[in-house]
Coordinates of C-alpha atoms in Angstrom, one line a residue:
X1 CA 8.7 -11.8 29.1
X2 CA 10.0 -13.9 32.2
X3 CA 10.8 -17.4 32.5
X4 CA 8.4 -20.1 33.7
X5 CA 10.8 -22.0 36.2
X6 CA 10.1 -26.0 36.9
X7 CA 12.2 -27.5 40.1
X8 CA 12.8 -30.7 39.3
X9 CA 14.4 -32.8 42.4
X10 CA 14.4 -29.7 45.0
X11 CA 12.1 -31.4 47.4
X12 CA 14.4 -34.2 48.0
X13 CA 17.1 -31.5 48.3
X14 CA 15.4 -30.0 51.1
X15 CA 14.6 -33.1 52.9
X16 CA 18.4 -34.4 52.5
X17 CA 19.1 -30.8 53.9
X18 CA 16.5 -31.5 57.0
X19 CA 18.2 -34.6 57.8
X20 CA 21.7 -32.8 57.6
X21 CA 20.3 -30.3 60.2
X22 CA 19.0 -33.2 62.7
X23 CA 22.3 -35.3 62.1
X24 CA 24.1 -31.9 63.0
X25 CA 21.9 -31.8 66.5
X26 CA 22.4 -35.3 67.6
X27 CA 26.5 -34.9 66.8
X28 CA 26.4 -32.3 69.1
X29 CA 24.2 -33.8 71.9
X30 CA 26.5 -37.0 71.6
X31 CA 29.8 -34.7 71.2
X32 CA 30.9 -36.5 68.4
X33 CA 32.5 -33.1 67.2
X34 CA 34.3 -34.3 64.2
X35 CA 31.0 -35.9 63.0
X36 CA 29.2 -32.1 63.4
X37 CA 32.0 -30.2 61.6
X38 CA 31.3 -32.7 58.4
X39 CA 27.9 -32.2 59.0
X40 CA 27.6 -28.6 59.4
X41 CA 30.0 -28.3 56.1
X42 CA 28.0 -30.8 53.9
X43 CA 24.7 -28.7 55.3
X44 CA 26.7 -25.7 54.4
X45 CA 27.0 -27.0 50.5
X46 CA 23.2 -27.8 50.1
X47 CA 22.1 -24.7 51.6
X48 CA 24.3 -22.9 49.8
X49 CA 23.1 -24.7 46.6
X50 CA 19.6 -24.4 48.0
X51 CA 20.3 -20.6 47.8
X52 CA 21.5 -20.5 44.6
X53 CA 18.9 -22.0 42.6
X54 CA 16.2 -20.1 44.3
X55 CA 17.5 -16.8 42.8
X56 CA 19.1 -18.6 39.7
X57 CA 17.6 -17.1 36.1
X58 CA 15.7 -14.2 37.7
X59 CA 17.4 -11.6 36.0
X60 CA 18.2 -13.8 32.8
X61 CA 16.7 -12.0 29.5
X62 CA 16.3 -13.0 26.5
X63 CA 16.3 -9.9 23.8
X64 CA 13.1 -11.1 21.2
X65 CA 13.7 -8.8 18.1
X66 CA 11.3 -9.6 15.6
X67 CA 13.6 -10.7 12.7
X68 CA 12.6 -12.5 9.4
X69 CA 15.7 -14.0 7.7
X70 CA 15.5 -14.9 3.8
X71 CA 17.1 -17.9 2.1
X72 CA 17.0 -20.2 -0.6
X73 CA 16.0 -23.7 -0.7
X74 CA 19.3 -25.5 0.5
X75 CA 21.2 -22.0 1.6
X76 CA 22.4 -21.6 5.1
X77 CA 21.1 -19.2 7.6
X78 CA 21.2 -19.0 11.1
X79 CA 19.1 -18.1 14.3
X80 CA 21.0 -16.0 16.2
X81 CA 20.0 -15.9 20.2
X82 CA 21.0 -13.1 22.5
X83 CA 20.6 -13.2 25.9
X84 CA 22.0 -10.9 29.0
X85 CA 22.3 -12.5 32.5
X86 CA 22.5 -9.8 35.1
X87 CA 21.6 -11.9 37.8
X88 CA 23.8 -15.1 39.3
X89 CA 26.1 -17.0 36.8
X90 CA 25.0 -19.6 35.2
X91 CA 27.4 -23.1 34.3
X92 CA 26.7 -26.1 32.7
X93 CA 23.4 -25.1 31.0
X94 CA 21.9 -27.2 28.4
X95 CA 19.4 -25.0 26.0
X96 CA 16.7 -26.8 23.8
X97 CA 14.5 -25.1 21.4
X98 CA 12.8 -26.5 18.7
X99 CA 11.9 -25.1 15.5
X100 CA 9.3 -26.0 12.3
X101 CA 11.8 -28.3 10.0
X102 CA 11.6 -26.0 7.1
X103 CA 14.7 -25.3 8.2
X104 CA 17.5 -28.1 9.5
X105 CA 20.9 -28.2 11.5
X106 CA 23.5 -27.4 9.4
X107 CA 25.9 -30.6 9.4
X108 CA 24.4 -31.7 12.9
X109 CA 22.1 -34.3 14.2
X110 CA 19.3 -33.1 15.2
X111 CA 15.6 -35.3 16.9
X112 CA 12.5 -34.7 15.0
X113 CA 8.9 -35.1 16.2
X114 CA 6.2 -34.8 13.7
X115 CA 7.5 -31.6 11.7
X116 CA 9.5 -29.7 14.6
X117 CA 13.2 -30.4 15.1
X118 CA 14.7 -30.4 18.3
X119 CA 18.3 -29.2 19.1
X120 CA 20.6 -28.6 22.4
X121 CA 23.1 -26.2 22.9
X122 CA 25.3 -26.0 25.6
X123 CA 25.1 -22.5 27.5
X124 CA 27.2 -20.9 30.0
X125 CA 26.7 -16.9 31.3
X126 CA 29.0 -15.3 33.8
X127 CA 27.4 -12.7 35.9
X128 CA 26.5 -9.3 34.1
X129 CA 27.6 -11.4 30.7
X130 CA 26.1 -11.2 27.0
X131 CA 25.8 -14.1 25.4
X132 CA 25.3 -14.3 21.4
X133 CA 24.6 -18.1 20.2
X134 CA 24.1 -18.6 16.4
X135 CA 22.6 -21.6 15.2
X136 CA 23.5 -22.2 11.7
X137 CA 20.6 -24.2 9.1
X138 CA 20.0 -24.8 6.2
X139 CA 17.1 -24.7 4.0
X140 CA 15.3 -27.7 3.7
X141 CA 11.7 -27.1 2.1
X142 CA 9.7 -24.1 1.0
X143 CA 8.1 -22.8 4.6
X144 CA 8.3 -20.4 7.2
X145 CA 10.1 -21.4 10.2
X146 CA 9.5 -20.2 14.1
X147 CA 11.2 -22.0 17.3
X148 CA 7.7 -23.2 18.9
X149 CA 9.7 -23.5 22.7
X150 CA 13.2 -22.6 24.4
X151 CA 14.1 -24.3 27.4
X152 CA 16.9 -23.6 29.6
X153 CA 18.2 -26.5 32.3
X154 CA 20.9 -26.5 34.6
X155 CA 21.5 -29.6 36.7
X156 CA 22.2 -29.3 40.3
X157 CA 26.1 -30.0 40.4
X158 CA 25.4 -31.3 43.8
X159 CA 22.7 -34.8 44.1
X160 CA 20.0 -35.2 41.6
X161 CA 17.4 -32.7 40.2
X162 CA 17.9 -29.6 37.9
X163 CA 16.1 -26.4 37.3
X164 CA 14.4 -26.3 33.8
X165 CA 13.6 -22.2 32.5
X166 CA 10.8 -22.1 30.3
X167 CA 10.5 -18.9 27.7
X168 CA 6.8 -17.9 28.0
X169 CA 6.4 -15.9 25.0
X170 CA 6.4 -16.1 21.5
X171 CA 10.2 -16.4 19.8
X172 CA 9.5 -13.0 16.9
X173 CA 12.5 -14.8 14.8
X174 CA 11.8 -16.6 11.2
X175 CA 13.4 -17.9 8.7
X176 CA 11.9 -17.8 5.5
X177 CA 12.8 -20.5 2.9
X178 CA 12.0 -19.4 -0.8
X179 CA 10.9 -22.5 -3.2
X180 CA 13.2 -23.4 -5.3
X181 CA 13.5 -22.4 -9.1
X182 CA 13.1 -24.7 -11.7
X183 CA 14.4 -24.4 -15.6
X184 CA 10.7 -24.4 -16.9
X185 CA 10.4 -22.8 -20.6
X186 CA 9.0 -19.2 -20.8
X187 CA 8.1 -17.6 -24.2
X188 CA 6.5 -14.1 -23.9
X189 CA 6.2 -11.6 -26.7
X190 CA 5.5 -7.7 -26.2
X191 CA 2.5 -6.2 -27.9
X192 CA 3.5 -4.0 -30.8
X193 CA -0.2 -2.3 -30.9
X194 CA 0.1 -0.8 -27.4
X195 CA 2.2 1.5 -25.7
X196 CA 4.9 0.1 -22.6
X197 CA 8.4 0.4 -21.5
X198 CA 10.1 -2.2 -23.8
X199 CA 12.0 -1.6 -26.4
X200 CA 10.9 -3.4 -29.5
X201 CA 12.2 -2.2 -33.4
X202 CA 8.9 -3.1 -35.1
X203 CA 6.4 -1.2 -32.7
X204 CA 4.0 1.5 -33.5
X205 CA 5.2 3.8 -30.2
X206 CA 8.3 5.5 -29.3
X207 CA 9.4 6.2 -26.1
X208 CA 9.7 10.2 -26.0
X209 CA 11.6 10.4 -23.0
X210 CA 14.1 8.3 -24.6
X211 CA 15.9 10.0 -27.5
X212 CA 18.9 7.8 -28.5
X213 CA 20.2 10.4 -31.6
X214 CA 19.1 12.2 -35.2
X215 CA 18.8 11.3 -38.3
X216 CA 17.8 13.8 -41.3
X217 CA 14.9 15.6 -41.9
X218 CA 12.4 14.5 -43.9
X219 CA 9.1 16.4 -45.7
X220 CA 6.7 13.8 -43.3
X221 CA 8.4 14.7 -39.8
X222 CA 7.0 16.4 -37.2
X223 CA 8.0 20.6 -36.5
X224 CA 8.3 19.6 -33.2
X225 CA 10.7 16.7 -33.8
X226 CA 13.8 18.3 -34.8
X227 CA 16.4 18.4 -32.9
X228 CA 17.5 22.4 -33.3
X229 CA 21.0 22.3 -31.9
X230 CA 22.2 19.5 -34.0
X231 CA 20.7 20.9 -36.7
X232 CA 23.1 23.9 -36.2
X233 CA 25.7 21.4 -35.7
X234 CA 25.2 19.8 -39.2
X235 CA 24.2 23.1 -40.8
X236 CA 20.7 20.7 -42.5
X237 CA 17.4 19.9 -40.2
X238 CA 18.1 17.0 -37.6
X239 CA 14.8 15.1 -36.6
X240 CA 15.2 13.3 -33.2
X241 CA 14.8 9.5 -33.1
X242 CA 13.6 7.5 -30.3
X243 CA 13.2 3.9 -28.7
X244 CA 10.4 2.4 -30.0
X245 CA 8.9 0.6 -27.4
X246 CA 5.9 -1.6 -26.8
X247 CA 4.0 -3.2 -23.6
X248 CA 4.4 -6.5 -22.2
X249 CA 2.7 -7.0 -18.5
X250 CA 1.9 -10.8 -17.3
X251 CA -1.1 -11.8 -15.0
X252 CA -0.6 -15.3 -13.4
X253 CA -3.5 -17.0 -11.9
X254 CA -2.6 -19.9 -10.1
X255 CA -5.4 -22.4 -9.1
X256 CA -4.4 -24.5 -5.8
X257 CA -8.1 -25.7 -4.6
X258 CA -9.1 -29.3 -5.3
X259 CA -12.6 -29.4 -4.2
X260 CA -12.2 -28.4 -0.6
X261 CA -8.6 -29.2 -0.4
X262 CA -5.1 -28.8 -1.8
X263 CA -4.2 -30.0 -5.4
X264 CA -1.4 -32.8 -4.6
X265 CA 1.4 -30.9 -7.0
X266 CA 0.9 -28.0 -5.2
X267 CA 4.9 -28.0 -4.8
X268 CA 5.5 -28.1 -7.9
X269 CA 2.9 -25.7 -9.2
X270 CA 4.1 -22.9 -6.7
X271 CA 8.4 -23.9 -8.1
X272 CA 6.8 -23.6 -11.3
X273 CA 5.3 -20.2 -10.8
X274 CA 8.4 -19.4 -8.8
X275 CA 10.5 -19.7 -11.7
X276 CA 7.9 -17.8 -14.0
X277 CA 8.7 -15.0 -11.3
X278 CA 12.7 -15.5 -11.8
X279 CA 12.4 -15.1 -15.6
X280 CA 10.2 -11.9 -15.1
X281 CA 12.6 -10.8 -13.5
X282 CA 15.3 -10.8 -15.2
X283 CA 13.7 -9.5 -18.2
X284 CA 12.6 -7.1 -16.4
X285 CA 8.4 -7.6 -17.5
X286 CA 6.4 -6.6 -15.0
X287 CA 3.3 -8.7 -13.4
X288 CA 0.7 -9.7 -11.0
X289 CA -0.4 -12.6 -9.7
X290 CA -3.5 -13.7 -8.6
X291 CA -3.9 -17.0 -6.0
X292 CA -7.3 -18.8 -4.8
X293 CA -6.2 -19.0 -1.2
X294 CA -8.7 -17.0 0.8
X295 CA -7.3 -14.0 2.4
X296 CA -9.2 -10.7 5.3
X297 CA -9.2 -7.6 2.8
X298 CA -11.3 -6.1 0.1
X299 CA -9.6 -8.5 -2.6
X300 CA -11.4 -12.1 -1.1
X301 CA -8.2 -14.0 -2.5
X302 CA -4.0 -14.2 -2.6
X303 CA -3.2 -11.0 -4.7
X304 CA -0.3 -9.0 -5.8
X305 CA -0.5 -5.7 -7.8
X306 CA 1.1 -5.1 -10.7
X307 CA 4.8 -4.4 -10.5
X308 CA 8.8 -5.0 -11.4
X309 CA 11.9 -5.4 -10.3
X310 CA 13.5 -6.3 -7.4
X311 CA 11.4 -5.8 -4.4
X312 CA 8.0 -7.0 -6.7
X313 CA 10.3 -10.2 -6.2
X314 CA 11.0 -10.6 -3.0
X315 CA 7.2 -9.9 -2.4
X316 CA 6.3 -12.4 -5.1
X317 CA 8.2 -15.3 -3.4
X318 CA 7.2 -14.5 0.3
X319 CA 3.8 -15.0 -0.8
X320 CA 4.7 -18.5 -2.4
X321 CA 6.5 -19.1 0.7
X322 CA 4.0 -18.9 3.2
X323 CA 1.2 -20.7 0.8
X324 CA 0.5 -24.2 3.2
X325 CA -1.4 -27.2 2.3
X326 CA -3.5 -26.1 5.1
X327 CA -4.9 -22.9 4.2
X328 CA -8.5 -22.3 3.1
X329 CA -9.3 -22.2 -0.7
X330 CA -11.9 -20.6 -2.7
X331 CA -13.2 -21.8 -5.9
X332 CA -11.5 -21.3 -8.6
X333 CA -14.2 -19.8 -11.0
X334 CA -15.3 -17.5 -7.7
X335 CA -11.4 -16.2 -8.3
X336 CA -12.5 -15.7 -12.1
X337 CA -15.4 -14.1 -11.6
X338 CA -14.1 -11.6 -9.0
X339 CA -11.0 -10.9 -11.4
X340 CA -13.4 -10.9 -14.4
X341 CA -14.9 -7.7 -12.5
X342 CA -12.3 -5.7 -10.5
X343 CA -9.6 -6.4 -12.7
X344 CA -8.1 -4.7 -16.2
X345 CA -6.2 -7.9 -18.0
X346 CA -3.1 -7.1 -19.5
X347 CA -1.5 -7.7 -22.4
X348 CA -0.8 -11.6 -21.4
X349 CA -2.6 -13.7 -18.7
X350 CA -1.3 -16.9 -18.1
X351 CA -4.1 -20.0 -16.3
X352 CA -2.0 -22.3 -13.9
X353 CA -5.0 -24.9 -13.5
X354 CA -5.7 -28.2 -14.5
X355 CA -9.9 -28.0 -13.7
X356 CA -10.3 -25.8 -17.4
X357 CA -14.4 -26.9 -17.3
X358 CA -15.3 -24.6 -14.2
X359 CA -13.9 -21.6 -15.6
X360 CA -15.2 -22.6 -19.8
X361 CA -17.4 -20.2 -20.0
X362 CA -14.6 -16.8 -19.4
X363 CA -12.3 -18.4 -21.9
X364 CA -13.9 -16.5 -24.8
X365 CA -14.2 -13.9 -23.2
X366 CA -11.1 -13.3 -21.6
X367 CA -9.5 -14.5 -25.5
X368 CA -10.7 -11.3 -26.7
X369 CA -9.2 -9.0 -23.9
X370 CA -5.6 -10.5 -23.3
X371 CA -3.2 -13.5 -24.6
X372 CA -4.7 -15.8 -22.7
X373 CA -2.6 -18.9 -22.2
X374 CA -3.6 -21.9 -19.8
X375 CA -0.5 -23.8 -18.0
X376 CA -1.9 -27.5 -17.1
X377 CA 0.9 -29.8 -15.1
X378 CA 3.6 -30.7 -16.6
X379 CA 1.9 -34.1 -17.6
X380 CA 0.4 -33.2 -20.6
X381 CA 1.4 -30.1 -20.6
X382 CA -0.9 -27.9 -23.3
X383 CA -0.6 -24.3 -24.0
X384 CA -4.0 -22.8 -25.4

C-alpha cells in the first residue's frame, strides 16, 4: 500500500524560488555580480530542496504483517514497526500513529482523544536502510487494540512547510488484552454415576487404560482381569487394579443483554467468568461456554465447544476479549431455547444472569438433566 502525500508550505517554496530566479535576472542585467552569485546559490538550495521532496518517501515501505500479540491486563507488549527506505534518505522525521487505548505507553505521556491515543516517535532512514521501531505498552483494559492511522512528517530544513506521508491501508497489527482474573470462589464436584477422565476413589468406573498395579485374586474378579505375568511373578492370581475415575464437564452461560443493551457489570461478569476459565484450567475440567452476543454461523450466538487445556484457554479468553459494549445481543431465553434443543448438558451447567424470570420455565427442566447452578452478581450473590 503507498503513501498518501500532503505538501504542506510547497507553494510558497516555489514562489520564494520564482522570485530568486527574477532577482537572479535583474542582478545580471544591473551587473551587480556578487548579488547574482548569492542569488543563484540560495536558488540553488530551494531547488535542490524543491527536488528532494518531490521524490522524498516514494520508495518508503512499510512491511504490514498481520500479527495479534497476547497480554494480560497491566503486562507490557509492544508494536513493533518495520519499515525499508530504498528511495532518498530521510532526517528529522516525526511519526504519529494512534492506537484504541486498550493499550497505553509504557512510562510515557501520551494525548488522548475520545478512546484512541496518540504518540510521536522520532524517525530517521538512511538510503537503502531498515528501520525496526518498537513501541512498548502496557495493558490497560480488556480490548483489542489496532493503530487507526500512521503519519509520517518531515519539515523542510529550509523556510516553512513539511511533507506529511499518510499510510493508506489498514495497520494488520493487534494487541489483545486478556481481562483480568479475579479470586472468585469455585466449588465443583465430579459425578460418581458417569463415566470421565477424573480420577475419583468412590466412583463406579475405572479407567482401563490406566492400570496403576495388582492386588490378589479374588472368587468375584473378572477372567479377564488378571494380570498373568505378575501372577507368574508372585506364583498366586494377580487381578489388575485401575483408576477409578468419574466425569466432571462445566457449561457456562453467560447472559450480557439488558433489554436491547449491555448489562452495566458487564466487566465484571466477563473477569468473573474469566476466572471460572483460570480455575478450569488448572484443574484440568473441561468446558463450554455459551454467550448471548449474536454471531454469522449456524450457532445464532457466542459459542465454544467443549474442550481442555491450554489452547481451550487461550480461545476461551479471546472470546471475552473481544466481547464490546457495543455488540448486538439476543435474548437471553432465545439463547435457552436454542441450547435447550442443539445442545447435550453436561454434568454441571452454571447460569451467569441476574433476569432468572425469562428463562423460569427451563429451570425444571434443565434440574433434571444437569447440576444446574445460577451465578447472580456478586450483590446478593445466590447459588440455586
Amino acid at each position: 500500500m503507498t503513501w498518501i502525500r500532503h505538501d504542506y508550505g510547497i507553494k510558497n517554496t516555489k514562489w520564494a524560488f520564482g522570485f530568486i530566479i527574477v532577482l537572479f535576472f535583474m542582478s545580471m542585467v544591473f551587473l551587480q555580480f556578487t548579488a547574482a552569485a548569492i542569488t543563484a546559490f540560495i536558488g540553488f538550495i530551494v531547488a535542490l530542496q524543491l527536488a528532494y521532496f518531490s521524490k522524498l518517501g516514494d520508495k518508503l515501505i512499510f512491511n504490514n504483517p498481520k500479527i495479534r500479540k497476547r497480554v494480560l491486563n497491566g503486562g507490557d507488549s509492544n508494536w513493533e514497526l518495520s519499515f525499508e527506505n530504498k528511495g532518498l534518505p530521510i532526517w528529522g522525521g516525526n511519526l504519529k500513529i494512534w492506537f484504541i487505548d486498550t493499550v497505553v505507553p509504557a512510562g510515557q505521556e501520551a494525548g488522548s482523544y475520545t478512546e484512541l491515543v496518540e504518540l510521536d516517535i522520532p524517525f530517521t532512514a538512511g538510503y537503502k536502510e531498515s528501520v525496526v521501531l518498537k513501541v512498548p505498552v502496557t495493558g490497560k483494559r480488556r480490548g483489542l487494540s489496532r493503530i487507526k492511522k500512521m503519519e509520517l512528517s518531515i519539515p523542510h530544513p529550509f523556510g516553512q512547510g513539511s511533507l506529511m506521508l499518510e499510510y493508506g491501508g489498514m495497520i494488520l497489527q493487534e494487541q489483545l488484552v486478556y481481562p483480568k482474573l479475579r479470586k472468585y470462589q469455585f466449588r465443583y464436584a465430579p459425578s460418581k454415576q458417569k463415566p470421565g477422565q477424573f480420577n475419583l476413589k468412590h466412583s463406579l468406573f475405572e479407567d482401563l487404560f490406566q492400570p496403576i498395579g495388582t492386588r490378589d485374586y479374588v472368587p468375584t474378579d473378572q477372567f479377564n482381569q488378571i494380570h498373568w505375568k505378575a501372577s507368574a511373578r508372585m506364583q498366586t492370581y494377580q487381578t489388575k487394579v485401575y483408576n477409578h475415575v468419574a466425569n466432571e464437564a462445566m457449561l457456562f452461560v453467560l447472559n450480557v443483554a439488558d433489554r436491547y443493551a449491555a448489562i452495566s457489570n458487564l466487566e465484571e461478569r466477563i473477569e468473573e467468568l474469566a476466572s471460572y476459565i483460570e480455575n478450569c484450567f488448572s484443574e484440568g475440567v473441561p468446558y463450554a461456554i455459551a454467550i448471548n452476543v449474536r454471531s454469522a454461523g449456524k450457532i445464532p450466538y457466542l459459542y465454544l465447544a467443549p474442550g481442555e487445556g491450554g489452547r481451550q484457554r487461550q480461545h476461551a479468553l479471546e472470546l471475552l476479549s473481544v466481547i464490546s459494549k457495543n455488540n448486538s445481543t439476543m435474548p437471553f431465553a432465545s439463547m435457552i431455547a436454542h441450547l435447550d434443543l442443539h445442545t447435550e448438558l453436561p454434568y454441571t451447567t452454571y447460569l451467569m444472569t441476574d433476569n432468572v424470570e425469562s428463562i423460569r420455565k427451563y429451570i425444571p427442566k434443565w434440574s433434571r438433566k444437569t447440576e444446574l447452578k445460577i451465578l447472580r452478581t456478586s450483590e446478593g450473590r445466590v447459588i440455586a
